[in-house]
CSV table of C-alpha atoms and ligand atoms in Angstrom, one decimal:
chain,number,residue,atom,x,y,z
T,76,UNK,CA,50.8,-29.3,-85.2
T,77,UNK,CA,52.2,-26.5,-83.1
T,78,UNK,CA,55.3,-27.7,-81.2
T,79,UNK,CA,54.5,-28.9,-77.7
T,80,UNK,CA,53.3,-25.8,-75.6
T,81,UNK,CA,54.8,-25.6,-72.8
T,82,UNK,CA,53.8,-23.8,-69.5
T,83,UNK,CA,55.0,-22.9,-66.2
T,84,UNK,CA,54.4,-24.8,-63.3
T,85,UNK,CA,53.9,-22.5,-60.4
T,86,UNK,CA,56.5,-24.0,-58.3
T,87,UNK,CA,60.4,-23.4,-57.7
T,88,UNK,CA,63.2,-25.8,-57.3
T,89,UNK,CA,65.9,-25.2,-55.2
T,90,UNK,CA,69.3,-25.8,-56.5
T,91,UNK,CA,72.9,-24.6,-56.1
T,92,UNK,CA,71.4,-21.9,-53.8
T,93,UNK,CA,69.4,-20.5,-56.5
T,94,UNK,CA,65.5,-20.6,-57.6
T,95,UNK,CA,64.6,-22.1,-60.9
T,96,UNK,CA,61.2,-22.4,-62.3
T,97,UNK,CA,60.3,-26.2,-63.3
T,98,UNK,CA,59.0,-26.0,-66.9
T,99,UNK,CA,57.7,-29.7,-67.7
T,100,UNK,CA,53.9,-29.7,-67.9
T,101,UNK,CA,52.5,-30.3,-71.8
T,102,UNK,CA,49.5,-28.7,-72.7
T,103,UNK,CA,48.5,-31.3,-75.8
T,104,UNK,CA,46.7,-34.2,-75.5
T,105,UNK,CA,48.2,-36.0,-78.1
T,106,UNK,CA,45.8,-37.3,-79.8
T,107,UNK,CA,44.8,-36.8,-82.7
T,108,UNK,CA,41.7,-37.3,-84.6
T,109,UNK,CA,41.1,-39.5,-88.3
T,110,UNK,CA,38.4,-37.6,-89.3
T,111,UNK,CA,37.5,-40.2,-92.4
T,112,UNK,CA,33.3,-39.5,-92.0
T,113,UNK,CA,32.1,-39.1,-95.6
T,114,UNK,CA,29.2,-36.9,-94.6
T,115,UNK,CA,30.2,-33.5,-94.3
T,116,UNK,CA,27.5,-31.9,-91.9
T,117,UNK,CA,28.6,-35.1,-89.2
T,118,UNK,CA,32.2,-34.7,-89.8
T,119,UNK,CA,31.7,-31.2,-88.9
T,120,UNK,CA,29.6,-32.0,-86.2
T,121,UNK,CA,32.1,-34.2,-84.9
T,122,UNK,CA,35.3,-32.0,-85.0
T,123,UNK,CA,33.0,-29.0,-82.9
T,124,UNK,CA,32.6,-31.4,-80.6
T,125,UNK,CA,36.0,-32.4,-79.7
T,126,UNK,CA,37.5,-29.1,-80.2
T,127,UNK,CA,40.1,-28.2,-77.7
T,128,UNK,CA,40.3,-32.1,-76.6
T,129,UNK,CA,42.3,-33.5,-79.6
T,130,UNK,CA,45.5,-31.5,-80.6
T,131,UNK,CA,44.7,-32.0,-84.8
T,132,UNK,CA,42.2,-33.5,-86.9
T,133,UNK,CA,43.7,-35.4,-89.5
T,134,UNK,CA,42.1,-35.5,-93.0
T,135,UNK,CA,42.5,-38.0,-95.7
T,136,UNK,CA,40.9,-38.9,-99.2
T,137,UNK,CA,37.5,-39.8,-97.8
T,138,UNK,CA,36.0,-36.2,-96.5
T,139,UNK,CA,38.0,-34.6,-98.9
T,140,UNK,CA,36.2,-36.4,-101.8
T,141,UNK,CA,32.6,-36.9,-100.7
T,142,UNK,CA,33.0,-33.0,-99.7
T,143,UNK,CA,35.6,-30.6,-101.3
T,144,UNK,CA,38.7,-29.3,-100.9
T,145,UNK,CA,37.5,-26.4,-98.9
T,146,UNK,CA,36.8,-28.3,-95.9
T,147,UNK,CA,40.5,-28.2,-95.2
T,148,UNK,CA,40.2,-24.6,-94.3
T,149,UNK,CA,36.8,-24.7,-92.7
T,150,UNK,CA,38.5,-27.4,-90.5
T,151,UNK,CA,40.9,-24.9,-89.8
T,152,UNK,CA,38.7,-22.5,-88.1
T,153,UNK,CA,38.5,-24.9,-85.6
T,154,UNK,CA,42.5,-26.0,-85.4
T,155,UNK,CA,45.5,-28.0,-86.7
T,156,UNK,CA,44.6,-29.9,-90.0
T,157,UNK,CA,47.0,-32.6,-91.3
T,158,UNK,CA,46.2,-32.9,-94.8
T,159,UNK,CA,46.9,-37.2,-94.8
T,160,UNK,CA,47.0,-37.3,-98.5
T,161,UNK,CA,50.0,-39.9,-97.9
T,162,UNK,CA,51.3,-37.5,-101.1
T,163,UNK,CA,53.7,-40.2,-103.4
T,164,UNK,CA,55.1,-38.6,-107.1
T,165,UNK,CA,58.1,-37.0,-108.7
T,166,UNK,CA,58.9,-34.3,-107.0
T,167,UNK,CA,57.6,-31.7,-109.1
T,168,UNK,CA,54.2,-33.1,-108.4
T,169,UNK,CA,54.7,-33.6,-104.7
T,170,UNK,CA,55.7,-29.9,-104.3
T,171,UNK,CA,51.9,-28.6,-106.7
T,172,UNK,CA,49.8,-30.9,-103.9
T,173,UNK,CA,51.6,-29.8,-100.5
T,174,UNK,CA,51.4,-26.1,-101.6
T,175,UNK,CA,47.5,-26.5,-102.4
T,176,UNK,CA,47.3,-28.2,-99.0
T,177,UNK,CA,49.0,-25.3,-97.3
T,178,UNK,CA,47.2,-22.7,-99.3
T,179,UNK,CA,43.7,-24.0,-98.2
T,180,UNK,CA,45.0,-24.0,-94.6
T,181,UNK,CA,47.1,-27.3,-93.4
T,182,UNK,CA,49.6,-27.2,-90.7
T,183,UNK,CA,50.7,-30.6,-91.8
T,184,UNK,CA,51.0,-32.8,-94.8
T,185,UNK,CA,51.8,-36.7,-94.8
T,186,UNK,CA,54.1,-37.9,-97.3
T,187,UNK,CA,54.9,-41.5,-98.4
T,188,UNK,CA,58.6,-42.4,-97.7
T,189,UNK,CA,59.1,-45.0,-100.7
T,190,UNK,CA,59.4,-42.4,-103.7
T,191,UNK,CA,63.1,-41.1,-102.6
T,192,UNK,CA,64.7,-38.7,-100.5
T,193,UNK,CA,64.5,-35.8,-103.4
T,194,UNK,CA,60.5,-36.4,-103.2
T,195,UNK,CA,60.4,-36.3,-99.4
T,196,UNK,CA,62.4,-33.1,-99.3
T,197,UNK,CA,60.3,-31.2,-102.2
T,198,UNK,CA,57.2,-31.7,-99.9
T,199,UNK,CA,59.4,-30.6,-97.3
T,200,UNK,CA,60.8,-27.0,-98.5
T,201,UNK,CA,56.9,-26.8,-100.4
T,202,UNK,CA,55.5,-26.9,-97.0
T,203,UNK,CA,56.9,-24.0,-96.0
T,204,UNK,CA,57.4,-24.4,-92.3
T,205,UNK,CA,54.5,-26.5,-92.0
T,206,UNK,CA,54.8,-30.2,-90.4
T,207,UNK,CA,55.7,-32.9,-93.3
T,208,UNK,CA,55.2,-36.6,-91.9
T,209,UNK,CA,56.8,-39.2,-93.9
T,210,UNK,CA,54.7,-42.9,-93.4
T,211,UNK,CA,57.1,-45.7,-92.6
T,212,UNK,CA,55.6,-49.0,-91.7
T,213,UNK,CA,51.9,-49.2,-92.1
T,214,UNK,CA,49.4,-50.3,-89.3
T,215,UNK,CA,47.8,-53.1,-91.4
T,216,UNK,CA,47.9,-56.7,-91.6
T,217,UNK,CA,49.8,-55.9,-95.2
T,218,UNK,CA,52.3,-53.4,-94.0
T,219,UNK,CA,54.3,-55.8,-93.0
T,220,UNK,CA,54.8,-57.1,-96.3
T,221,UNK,CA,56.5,-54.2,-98.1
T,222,UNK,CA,56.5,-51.0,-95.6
T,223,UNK,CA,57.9,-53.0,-92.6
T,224,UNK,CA,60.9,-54.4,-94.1
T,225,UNK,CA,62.1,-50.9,-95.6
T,226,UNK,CA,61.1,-48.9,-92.7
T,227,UNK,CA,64.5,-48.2,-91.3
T,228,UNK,CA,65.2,-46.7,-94.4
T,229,UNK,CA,62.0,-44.8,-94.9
T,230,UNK,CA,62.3,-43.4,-91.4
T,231,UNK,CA,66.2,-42.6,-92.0
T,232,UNK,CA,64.8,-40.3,-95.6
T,233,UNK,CA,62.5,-38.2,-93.1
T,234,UNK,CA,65.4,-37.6,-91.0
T,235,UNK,CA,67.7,-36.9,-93.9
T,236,UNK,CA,65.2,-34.4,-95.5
T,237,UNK,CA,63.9,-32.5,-92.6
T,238,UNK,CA,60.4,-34.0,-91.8
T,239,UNK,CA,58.6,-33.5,-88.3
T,240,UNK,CA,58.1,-36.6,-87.9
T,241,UNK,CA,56.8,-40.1,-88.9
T,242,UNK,CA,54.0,-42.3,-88.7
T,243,UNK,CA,54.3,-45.8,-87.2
T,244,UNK,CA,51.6,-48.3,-86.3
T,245,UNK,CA,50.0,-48.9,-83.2
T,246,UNK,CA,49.4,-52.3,-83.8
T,247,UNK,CA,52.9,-53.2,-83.7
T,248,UNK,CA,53.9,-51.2,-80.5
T,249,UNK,CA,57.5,-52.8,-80.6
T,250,UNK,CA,58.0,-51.4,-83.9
T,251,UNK,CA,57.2,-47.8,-82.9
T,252,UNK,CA,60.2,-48.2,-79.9
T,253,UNK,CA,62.8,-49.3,-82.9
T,254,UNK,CA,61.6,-46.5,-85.2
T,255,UNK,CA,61.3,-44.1,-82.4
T,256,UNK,CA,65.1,-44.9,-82.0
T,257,UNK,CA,66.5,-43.9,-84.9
T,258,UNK,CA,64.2,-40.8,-85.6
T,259,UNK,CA,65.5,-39.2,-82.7
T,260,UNK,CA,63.6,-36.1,-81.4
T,261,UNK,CA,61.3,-36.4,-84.6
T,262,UNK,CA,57.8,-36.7,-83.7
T,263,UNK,CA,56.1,-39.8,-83.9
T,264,UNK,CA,52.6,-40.4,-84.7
T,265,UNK,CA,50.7,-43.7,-84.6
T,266,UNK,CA,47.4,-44.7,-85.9
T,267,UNK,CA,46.1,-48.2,-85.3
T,268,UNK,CA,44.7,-47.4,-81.8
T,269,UNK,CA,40.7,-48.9,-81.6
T,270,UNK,CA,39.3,-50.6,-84.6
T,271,UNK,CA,42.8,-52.1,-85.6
T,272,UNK,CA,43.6,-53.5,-82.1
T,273,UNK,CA,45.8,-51.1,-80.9
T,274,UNK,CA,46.2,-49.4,-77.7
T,275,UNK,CA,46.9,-45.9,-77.1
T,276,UNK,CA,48.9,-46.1,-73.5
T,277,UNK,CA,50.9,-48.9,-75.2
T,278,UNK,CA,52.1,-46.6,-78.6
T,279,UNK,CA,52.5,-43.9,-76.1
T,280,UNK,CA,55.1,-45.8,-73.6
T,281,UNK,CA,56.8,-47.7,-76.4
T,282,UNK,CA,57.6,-43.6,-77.9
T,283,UNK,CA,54.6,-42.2,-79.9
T,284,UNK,CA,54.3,-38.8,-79.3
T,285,UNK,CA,51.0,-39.1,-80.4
T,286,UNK,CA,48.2,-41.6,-81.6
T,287,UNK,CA,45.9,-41.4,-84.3
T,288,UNK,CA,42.3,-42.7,-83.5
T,289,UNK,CA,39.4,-42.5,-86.1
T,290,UNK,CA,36.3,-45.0,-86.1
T,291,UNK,CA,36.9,-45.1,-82.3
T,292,UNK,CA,35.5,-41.4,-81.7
T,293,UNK,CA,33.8,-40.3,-85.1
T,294,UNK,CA,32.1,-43.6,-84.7
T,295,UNK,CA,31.0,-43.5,-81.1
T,296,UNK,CA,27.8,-42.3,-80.0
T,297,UNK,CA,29.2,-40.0,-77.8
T,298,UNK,CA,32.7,-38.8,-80.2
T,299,UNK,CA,33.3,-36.6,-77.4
T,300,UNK,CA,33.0,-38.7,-74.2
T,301,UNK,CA,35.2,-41.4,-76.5
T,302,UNK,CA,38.1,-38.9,-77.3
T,303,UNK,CA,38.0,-37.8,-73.2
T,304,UNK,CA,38.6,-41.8,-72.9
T,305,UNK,CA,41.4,-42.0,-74.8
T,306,UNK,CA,42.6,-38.8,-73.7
T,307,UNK,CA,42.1,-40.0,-70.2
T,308,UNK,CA,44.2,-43.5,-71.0
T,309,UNK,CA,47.6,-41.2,-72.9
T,310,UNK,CA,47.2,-39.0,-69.4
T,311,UNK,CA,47.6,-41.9,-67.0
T,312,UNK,CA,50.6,-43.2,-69.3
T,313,UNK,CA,52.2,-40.6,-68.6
T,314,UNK,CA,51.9,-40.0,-65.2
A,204,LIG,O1,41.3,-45.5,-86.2
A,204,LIG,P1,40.9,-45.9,-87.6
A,204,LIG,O2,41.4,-47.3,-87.9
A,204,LIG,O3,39.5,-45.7,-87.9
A,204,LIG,O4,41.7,-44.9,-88.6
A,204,LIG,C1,43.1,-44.9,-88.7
A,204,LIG,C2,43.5,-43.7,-89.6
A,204,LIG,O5,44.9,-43.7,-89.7
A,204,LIG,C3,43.0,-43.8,-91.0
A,204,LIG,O6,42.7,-42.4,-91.4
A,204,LIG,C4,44.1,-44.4,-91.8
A,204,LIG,O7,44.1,-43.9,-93.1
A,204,LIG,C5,45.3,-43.9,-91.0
A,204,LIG,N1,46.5,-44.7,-91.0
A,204,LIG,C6,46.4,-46.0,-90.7
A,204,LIG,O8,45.4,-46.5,-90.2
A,204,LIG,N2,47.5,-46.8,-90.8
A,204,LIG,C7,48.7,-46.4,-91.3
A,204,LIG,O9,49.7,-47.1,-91.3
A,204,LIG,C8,48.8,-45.0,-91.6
A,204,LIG,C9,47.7,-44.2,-91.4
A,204,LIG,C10,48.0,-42.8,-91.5
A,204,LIG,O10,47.4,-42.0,-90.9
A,204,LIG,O11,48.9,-42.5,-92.4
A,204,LIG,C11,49.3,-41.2,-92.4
């Protein structure tokens, strides 16, 4: 994802006797779609039709599998893709997936945190620029078992190696404030918002910068009018 884009408001502040311009209004959404439809034409239906309202679509095993690799970069016609291949090997191996992933078109590439710091950082330098997210504590019933407990030292590995960010679960909204707080400025993404029970104005106050939603607009009648709603519910968060 592009960093935040920020614009002008037209308006001036007065201070010390001089005119600034007030630069604080953010352009994204933040949200961000799970594309995981396994019919192609649909899932390409479905990102036309909330182009422009989500800031990335977010792929993962499922499209990628029942279509082919190449719908990365038609995706990318349309904007962001972040290739969730949740990418977990030696290093060497790491680095030959993320630079396919960027080569067919990705802006971003997630990365699990458990194989080691020298893992994490070869997706890292493969991606070349583009966003690496590093998975911390999963949004399922089972992440607590193993993920939750070695968060904190998952989310310090992205830090340590450079990642954009992390991905922390929506389901456990308290969780997301504690890993927001030792990620620092690292952005924070956070699936588990619909279907798993989570809520998107909740990940958003407790520090997601952004939440992942799937089955709740590719699997709505209306994917469109659904994204608006959750687009509408981060908005009056952050009011
Ligand atoms: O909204 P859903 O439940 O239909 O979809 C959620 C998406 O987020 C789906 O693509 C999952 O693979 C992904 N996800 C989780 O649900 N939980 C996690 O802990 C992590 C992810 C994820 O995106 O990891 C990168």
């Amino acid at each position: 994802m592009a960093p935040y884009k920020w614009f002008v408001r037209k308006e001036y502040l007065p201070l010390n006797g001089l005119e600034h311009e007030a630069i604080d209004v953010r352009s994204e959404t933040r949200v961000v779609l799970a594309l995981d439809e396994t019919d192609g034409a649909k899932a390409m239906s479905v990102a036309k039709a909330v182009q422009g309202l989500v800031d990335a679509i977010k792929i993962n095993w499922p499209l990628v599998l029942a279509t082919s690799p190449k719908v990365i970069s038609e995706l990318a016609l349309l904007g962001d893709v972040i290739c969730d291949f949740k990418v977990a090997d030696i290093p060497n191996t790491n680095r030959l997936i993320v630079e396919q992933a960027v080569r067919l078109g990705a802006s971003g590439v997630i990365v699990h945190g458990f194989t080691g710091s020298d893992s994490v950082k070869a997706a890292v330098d493969a991606a070349d620029g583009r966003d690496v997210y590093v998975v911390t504590e999963m949004s399922h019933p089972g992440g607590t078992e193993f993920t939750a407990p070695h968060a904190d030292q998952i989310a310090a590995i992205a830090v340590r190696c450079g990642a954009s960010g992390i991905i922390a679960p929506a389901t456990r909204p308290e969780r997301i404030r504690h890993l927001r707080r030792l990620v620092g400025d690292l952005k924070v993404l956070s699936p588990g918002v619909g279907a798993q029970g989570g809520k998107a104005s909740d990940a958003i106050r407790n520090g997601a910068d952004y939440v992942i939603v799937g089955r709740s607009i590719y699997g709505a009648p209306d994917p469109r009018e659904a994204a608006q709603m959750i687009v509408d519910e981060v908005r009056e968060e952050l009011r």
